[in-house]
PDB file of C-alpha atoms in Angstrom:
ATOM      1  CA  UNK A   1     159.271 174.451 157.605  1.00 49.00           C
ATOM      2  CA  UNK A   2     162.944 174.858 156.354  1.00 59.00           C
ATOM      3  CA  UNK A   3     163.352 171.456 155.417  1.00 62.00           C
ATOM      4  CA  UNK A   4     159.647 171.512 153.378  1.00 62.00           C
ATOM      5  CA  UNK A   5     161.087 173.994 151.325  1.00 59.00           C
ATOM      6  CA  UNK A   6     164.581 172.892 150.841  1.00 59.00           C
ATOM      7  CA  UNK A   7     162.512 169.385 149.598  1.00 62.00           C
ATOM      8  CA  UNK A   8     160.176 171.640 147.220  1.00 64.00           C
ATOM      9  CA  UNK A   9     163.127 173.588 145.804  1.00 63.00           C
ATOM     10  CA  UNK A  10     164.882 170.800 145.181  1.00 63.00           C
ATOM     11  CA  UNK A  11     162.373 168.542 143.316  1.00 64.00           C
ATOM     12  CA  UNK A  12     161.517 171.578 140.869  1.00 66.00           C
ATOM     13  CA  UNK A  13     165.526 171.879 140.311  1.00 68.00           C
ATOM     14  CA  UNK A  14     165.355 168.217 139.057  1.00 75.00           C
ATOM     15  CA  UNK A  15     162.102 168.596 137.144  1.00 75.00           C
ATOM     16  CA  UNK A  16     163.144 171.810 135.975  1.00 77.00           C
ATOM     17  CA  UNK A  17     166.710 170.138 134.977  1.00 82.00           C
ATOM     18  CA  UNK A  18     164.356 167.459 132.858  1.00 78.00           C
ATOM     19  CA  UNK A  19     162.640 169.521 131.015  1.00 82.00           C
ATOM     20  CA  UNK A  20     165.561 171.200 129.850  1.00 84.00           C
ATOM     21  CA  UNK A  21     167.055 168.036 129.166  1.00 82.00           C
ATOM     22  CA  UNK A  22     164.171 166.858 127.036  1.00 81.00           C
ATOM     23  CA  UNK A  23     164.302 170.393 125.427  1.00 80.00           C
ATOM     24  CA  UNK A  24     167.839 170.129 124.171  1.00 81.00           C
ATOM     25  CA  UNK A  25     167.901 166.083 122.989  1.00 76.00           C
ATOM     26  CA  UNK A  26     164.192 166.927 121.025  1.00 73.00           C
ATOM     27  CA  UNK A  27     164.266 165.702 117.216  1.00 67.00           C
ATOM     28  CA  UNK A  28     160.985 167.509 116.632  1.00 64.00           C
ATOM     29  CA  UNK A  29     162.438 170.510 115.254  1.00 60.00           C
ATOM     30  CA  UNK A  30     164.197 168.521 112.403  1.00 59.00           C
ATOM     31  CA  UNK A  31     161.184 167.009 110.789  1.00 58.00           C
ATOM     32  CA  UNK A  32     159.157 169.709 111.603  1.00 59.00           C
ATOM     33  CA  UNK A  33     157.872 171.309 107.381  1.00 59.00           C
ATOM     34  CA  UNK A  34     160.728 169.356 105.762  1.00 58.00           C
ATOM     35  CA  UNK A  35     158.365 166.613 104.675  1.00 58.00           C
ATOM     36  CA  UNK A  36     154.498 166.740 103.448  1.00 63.00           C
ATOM     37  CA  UNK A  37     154.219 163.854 105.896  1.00 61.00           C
ATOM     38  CA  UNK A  38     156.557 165.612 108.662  1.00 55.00           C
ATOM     39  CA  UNK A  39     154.802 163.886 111.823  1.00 58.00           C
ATOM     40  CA  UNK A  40     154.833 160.097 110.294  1.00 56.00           C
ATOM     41  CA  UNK A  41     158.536 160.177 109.991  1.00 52.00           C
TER      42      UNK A  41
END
């Protein structure tokens, strides 16, 4: 039972680690309204 949740606590680390990650290095932000066409850049 220890070991199950040392597993599940440590995989949502590391996907909680990526999405925080992805977060940060996102370019969305800078085309977001600064173009009519924004999204096709």
């Amino acid at each position: 039972m220890e070991r199950e949740v040392l597993e599940r606590g440590l995989l949502l680390t590391t996907i909680g680690k990526g999405v925080a990650w992805a977060r940060k290095n996102s370019m969305w932000p800078a085309t977001f309204g600064l173009a009519c066409c924004a999204i096709e850049m």
